[in-house]
Short mmCIF file of C-alpha atoms in Angstrom, two decimals:
data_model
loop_
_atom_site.label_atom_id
_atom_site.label_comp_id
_atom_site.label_asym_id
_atom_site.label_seq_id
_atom_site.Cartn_x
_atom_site.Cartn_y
_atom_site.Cartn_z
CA UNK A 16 99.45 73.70 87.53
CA UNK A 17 100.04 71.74 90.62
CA UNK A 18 103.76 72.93 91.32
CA UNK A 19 103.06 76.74 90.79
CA UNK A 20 99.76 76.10 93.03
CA UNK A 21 102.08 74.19 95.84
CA UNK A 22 105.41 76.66 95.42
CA UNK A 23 102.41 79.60 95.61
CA UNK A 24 101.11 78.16 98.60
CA UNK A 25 104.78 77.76 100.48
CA UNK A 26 105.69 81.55 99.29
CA UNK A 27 102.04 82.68 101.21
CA UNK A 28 103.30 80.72 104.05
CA UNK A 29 106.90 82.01 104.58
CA UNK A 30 105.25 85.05 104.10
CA UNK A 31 102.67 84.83 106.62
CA UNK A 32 105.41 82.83 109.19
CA UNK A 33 107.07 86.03 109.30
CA UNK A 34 104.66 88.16 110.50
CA UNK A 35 103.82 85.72 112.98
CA UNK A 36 106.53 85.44 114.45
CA UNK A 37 107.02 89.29 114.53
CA UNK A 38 103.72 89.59 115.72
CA UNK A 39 105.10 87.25 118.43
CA UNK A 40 108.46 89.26 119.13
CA UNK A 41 106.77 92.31 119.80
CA UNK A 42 105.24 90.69 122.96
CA UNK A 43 108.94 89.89 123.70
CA UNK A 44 110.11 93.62 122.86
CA UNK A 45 106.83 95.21 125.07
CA UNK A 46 108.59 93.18 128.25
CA UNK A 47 112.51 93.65 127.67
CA UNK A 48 111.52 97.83 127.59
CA UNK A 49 109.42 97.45 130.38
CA UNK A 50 112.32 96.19 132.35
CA UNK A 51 114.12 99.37 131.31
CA UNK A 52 115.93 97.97 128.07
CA UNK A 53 115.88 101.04 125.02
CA UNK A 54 113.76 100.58 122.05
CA UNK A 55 117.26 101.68 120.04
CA UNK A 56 118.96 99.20 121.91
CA UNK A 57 116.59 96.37 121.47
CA UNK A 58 116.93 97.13 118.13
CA UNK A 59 120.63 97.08 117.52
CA UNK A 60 120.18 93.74 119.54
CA UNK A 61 117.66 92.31 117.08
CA UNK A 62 120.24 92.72 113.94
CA UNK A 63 123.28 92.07 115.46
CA UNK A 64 122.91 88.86 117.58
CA UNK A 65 120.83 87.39 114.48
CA UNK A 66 123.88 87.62 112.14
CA UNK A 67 125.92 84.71 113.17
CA UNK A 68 123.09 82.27 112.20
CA UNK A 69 122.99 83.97 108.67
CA UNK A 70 126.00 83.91 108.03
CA UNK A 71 126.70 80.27 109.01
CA UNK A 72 124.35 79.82 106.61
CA UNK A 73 125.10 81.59 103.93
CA UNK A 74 128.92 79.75 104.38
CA UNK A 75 126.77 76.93 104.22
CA UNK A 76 125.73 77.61 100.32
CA UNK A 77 128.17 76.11 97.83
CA UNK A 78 129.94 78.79 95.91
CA UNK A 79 127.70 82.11 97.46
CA UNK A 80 130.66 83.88 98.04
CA UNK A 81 131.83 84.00 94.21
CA UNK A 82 128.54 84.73 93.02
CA UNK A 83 128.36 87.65 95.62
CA UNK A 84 131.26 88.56 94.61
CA UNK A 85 130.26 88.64 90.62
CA UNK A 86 127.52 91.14 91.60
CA UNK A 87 127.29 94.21 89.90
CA UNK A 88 127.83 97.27 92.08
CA UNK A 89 123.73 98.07 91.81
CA UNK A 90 122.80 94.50 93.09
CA UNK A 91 124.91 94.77 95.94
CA UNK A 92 123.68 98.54 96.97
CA UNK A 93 120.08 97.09 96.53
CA UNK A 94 120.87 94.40 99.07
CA UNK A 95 122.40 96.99 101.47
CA UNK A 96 119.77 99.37 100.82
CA UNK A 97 117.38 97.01 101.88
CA UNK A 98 119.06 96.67 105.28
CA UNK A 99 119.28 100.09 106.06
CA UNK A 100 115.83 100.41 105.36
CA UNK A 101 115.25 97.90 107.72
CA UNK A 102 117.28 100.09 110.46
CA UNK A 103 116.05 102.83 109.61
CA UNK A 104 112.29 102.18 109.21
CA UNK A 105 112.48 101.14 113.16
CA UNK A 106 114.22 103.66 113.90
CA UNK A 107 111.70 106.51 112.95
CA UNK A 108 108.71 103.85 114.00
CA UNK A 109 110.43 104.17 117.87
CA UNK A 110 110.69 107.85 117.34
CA UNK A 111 107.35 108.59 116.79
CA UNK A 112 106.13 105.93 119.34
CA UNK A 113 108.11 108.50 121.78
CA UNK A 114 106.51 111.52 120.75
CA UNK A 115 102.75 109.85 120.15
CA UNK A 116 102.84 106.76 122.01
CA UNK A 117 102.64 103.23 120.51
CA UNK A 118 99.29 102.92 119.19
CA UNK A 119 99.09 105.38 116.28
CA UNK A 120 102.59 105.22 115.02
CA UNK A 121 101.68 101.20 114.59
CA UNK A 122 98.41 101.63 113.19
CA UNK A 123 100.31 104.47 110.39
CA UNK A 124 103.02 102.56 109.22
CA UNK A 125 101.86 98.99 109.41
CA UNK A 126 98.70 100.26 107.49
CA UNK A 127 100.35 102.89 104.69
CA UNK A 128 103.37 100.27 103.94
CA UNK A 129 100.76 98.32 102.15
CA UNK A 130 99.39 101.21 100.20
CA UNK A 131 103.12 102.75 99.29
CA UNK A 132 103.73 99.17 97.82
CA UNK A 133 100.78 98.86 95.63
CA UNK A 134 100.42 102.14 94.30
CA UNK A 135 104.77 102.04 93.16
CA UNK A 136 103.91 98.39 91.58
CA UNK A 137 100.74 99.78 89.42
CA UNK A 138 102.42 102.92 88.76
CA UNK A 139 105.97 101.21 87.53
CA UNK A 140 104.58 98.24 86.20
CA UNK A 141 105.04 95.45 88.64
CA UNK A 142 101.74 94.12 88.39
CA UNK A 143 97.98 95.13 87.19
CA UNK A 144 95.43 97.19 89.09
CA UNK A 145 92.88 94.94 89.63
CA UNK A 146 89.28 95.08 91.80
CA UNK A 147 90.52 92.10 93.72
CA UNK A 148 93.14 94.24 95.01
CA UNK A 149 91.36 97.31 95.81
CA UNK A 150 88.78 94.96 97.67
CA UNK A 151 91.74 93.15 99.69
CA UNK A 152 93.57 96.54 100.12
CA UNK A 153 90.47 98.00 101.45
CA UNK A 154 89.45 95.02 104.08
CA UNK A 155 92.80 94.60 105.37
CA UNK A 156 93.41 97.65 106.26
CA UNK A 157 90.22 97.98 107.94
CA UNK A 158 90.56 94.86 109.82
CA UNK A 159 93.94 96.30 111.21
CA UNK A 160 92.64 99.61 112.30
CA UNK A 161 89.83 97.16 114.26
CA UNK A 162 92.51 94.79 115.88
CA UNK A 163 94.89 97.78 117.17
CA UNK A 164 92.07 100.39 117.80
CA UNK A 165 92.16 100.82 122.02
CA UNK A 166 89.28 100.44 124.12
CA UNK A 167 88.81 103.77 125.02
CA UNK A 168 89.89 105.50 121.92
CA UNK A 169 92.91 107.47 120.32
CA UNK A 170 94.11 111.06 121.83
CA UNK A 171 96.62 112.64 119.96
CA UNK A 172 99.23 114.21 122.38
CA UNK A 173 101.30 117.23 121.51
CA UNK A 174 103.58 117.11 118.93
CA UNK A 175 101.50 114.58 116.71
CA UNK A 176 102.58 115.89 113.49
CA UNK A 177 106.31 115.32 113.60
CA UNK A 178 104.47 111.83 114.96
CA UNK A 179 102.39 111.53 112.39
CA UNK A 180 105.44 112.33 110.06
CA UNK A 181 107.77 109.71 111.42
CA UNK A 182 104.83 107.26 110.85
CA UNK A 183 104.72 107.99 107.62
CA UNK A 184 108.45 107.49 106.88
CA UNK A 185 108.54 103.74 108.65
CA UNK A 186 105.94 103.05 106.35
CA UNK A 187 107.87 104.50 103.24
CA UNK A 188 110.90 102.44 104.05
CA UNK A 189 108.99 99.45 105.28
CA UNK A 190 107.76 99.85 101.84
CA UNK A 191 111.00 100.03 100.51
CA UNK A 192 112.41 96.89 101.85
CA UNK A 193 109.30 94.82 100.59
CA UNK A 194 109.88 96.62 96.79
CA UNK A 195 113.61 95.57 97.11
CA UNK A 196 112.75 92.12 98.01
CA UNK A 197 110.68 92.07 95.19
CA UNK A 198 113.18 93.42 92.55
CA UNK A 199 116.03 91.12 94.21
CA UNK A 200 118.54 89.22 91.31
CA UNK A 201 117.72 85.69 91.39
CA UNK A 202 121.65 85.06 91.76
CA UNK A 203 121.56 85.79 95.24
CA UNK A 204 119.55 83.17 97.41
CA UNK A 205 117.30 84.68 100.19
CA UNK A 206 119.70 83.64 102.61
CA UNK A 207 122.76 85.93 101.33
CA UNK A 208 120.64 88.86 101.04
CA UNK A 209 119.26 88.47 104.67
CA UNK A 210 122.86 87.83 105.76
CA UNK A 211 123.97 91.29 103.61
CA UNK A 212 121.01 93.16 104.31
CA UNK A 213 121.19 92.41 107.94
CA UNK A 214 125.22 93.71 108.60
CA UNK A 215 123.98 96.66 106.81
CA UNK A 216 121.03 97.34 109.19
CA UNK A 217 123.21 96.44 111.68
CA UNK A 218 126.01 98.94 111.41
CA UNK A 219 122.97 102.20 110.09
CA UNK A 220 121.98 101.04 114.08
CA UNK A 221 125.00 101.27 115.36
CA UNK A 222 125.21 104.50 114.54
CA UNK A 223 122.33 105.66 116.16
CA UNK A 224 122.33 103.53 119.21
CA UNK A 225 126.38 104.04 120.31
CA UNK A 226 126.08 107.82 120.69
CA UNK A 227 123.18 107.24 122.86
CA UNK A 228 125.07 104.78 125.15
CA UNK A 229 123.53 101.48 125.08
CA UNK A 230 121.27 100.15 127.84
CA UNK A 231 121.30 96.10 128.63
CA UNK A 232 118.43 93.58 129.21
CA UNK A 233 118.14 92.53 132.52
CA UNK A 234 118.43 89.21 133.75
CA UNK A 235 118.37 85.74 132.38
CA UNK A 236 115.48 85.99 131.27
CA UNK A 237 116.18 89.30 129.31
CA UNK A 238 118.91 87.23 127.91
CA UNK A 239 117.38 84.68 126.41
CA UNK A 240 114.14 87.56 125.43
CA UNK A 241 116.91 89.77 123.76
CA UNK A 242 118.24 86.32 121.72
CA UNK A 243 115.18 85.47 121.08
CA UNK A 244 114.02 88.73 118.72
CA UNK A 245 117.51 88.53 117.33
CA UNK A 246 117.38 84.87 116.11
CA UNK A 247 113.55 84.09 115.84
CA UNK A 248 112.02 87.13 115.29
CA UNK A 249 114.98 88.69 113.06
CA UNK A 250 116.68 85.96 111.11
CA UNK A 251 114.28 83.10 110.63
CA UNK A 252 111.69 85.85 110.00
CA UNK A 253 112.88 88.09 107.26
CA UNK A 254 114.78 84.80 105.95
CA UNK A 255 110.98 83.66 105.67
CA UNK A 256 109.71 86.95 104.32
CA UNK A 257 112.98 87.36 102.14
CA UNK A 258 112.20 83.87 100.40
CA UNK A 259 108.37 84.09 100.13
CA UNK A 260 108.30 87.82 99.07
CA UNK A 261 110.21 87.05 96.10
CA UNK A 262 107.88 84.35 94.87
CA UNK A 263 104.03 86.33 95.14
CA UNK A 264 103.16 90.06 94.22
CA UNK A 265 104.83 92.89 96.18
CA UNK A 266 101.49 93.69 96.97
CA UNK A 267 100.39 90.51 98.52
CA UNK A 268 103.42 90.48 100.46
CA UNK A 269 103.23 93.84 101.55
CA UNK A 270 99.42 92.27 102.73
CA UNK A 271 100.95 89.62 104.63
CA UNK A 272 102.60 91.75 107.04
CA UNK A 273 99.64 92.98 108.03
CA UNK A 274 99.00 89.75 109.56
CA UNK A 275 101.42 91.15 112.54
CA UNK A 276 99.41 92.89 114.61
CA UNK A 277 96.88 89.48 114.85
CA UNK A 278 99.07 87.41 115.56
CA UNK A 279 100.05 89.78 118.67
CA UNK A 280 96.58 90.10 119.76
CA UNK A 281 95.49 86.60 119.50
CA UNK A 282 99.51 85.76 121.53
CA UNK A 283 98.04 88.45 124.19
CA UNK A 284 95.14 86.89 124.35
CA UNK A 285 96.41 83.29 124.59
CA UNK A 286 99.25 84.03 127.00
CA UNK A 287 98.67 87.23 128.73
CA UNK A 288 95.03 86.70 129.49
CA UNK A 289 93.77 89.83 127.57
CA UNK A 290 90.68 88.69 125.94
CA UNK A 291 90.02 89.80 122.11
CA UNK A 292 86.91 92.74 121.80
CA UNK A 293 84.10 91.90 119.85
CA UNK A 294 86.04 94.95 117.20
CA UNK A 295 88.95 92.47 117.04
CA UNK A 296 87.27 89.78 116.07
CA UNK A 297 85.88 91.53 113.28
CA UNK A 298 89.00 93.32 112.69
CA UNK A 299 90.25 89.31 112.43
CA UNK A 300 87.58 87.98 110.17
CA UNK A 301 88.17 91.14 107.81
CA UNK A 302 92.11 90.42 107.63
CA UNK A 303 91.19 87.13 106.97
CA UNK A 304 89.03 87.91 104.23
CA UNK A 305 91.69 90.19 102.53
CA UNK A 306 94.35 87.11 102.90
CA UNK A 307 92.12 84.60 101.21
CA UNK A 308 91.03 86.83 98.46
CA UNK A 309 94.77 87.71 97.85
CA UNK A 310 95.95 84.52 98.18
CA UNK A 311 93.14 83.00 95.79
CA UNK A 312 94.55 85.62 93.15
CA UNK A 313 97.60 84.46 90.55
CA UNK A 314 99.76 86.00 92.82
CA UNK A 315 102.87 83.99 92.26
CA UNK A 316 106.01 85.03 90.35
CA UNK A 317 108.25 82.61 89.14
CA UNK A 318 111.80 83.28 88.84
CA UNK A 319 111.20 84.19 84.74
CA UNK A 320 108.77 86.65 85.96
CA UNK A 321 110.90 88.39 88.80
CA UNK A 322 110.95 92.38 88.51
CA UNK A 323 112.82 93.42 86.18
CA UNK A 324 115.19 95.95 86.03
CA UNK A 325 113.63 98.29 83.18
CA UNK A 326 109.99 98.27 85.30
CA UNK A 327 108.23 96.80 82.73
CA UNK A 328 105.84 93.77 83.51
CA UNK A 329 107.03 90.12 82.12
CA UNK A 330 104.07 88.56 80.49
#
């Protein structure tokens, strides 16, 4: 009907908003380590200085704290789960960008994540196998390969395998975190969760980052960069992805993030003067493709049909 057509519509665009505007912040990111600033750091950054809006906003709900608080232990570790998962799926993503450079640790994770989340939803029961999503699977991940494939090719440096291995793991627990979206209780609002799941990424960087020694953006400028990924990029976004994810298939969400690395080359293109290939475009048009077939599917999931704990499909 009409409402499950326009609530379907708003989940696709929350959704799609966040990978946008991640798309967006890894412009932002590219610039603050350019000036010197560590990926670890820049990450600790993201979570940390994007808590205080979540939280204010999850004061801002009338009675969250009891219902947190009538949680069972499993709901809450689900919640913090996803938050490490978060921390930790950038922190092996930055550790094989060191050992491989940034291209083909991308191109792994952001295309596998989609494939790890479809193939645990058919296999536990989350949703059907279908042709439509082979075809959308297929296309998208084409389309990616296209937008992010350099110029002049890939080289794979020495010690690709550990690379290749790391890549591998982001996309496992980027995986993850879009599967515990997706099997989130209904008693905890999107905004909770974020706020939960974000203090637990949080502290997982912390203790990766403060044994390092942290490293500090420079200038105003890298001030207001750094604040940027930690209150656009961080909380609006996965407060976005955290509300729309719950409402579609955790396979056409896990298909929405792919919409990242477009939105960063059409932002390079737009601000940084570095025209789009002919490959990109088609890269582009395939993503696009994949989006609209997804999105013309019965993708959405009402709060009676939300994953249930057992595995099992609600019909």
């Amino acid at each position: 009907n009409m409402n499950v057509s326009i609530l379907s519509a708003l989940a696709w665009g929350g959704v799609l908003a966040a990978g946008v505007l991640w798309g967006g912040g890894a412009l932002v990111a590219h610039g603050l380590m350019a000036q010197g600033m560590s990926p670890a750091s820049l990450a600790l950054a993201r979570f940390a200085l994007g808590l205080p809006l979540l939280w204010w906003w999850h004061a801002a709900q009338r009675g969250a704290g009891g219902r947190w608080r009538a949680l069972p232990l499993r709901h809450r570790m689900l919640v913090a789960g996803s938050g490490v998962a978060m921390a930790l799926n950038v922190t092996c993503w930055f550790a094989a960008i060191a050992l491989m450079g940034a291209t083909l640790p991308t191109v792994i994770s952001i295309c596998c994540a989609p494939l790890f989340v479809a193939g645990v939803s058919v296999l536990r029961g989350y949703e059907r196998a279908s042709w439509r999503l082979g075809v959308a699977l297929v296309l998208a991940l084409c389309g990616v390969v296209l937008i992010v494939r350099p110029a002049s090719g890939w080289v794979l440096p020495a010690g690709h395998a550990l690379g290749v291995g790391l890549s591998l793991a982001s996309a496992a627990l980027q995986a993850g975190g879009v599967l515990a979206n997706a099997r989130m209780p209904a008693a905890v609002s999107p905004v909770s969760a974020s706020a939960w799941g974000m203090t637990a990424a949080a502290l997982a960087m912390a203790l990766v980052v403060l044994p390092q020694g942290l490293t500090w953006p420079v200038g105003t400028m890298g001030w207001l960069g750094v604040a940027y990924t930690g209150v656009v990029t961080t909380s609006v976004a996965y407060l976005l992805f955290a509300w729309g994810s719950r409402r579609i298939t955790p396979t056409a969400a896990g298909l929405g993030i792919l919409v990242e690395p477009l939105a960063t080359a059409l932002l390079a293109a737009w601000l940084l003067s570095q025209p789009l290939a002919p490959l990109q475009w088609a890269g582009a048009a395939l993503m696009g493709a994949a989006l609209a077939l997804m999105a013309s599917a019965d993708t959405y999931r009402s709060k009676a049909s939300t994953m249930p704990r057992n595995g099992m499909l609600n019909q």
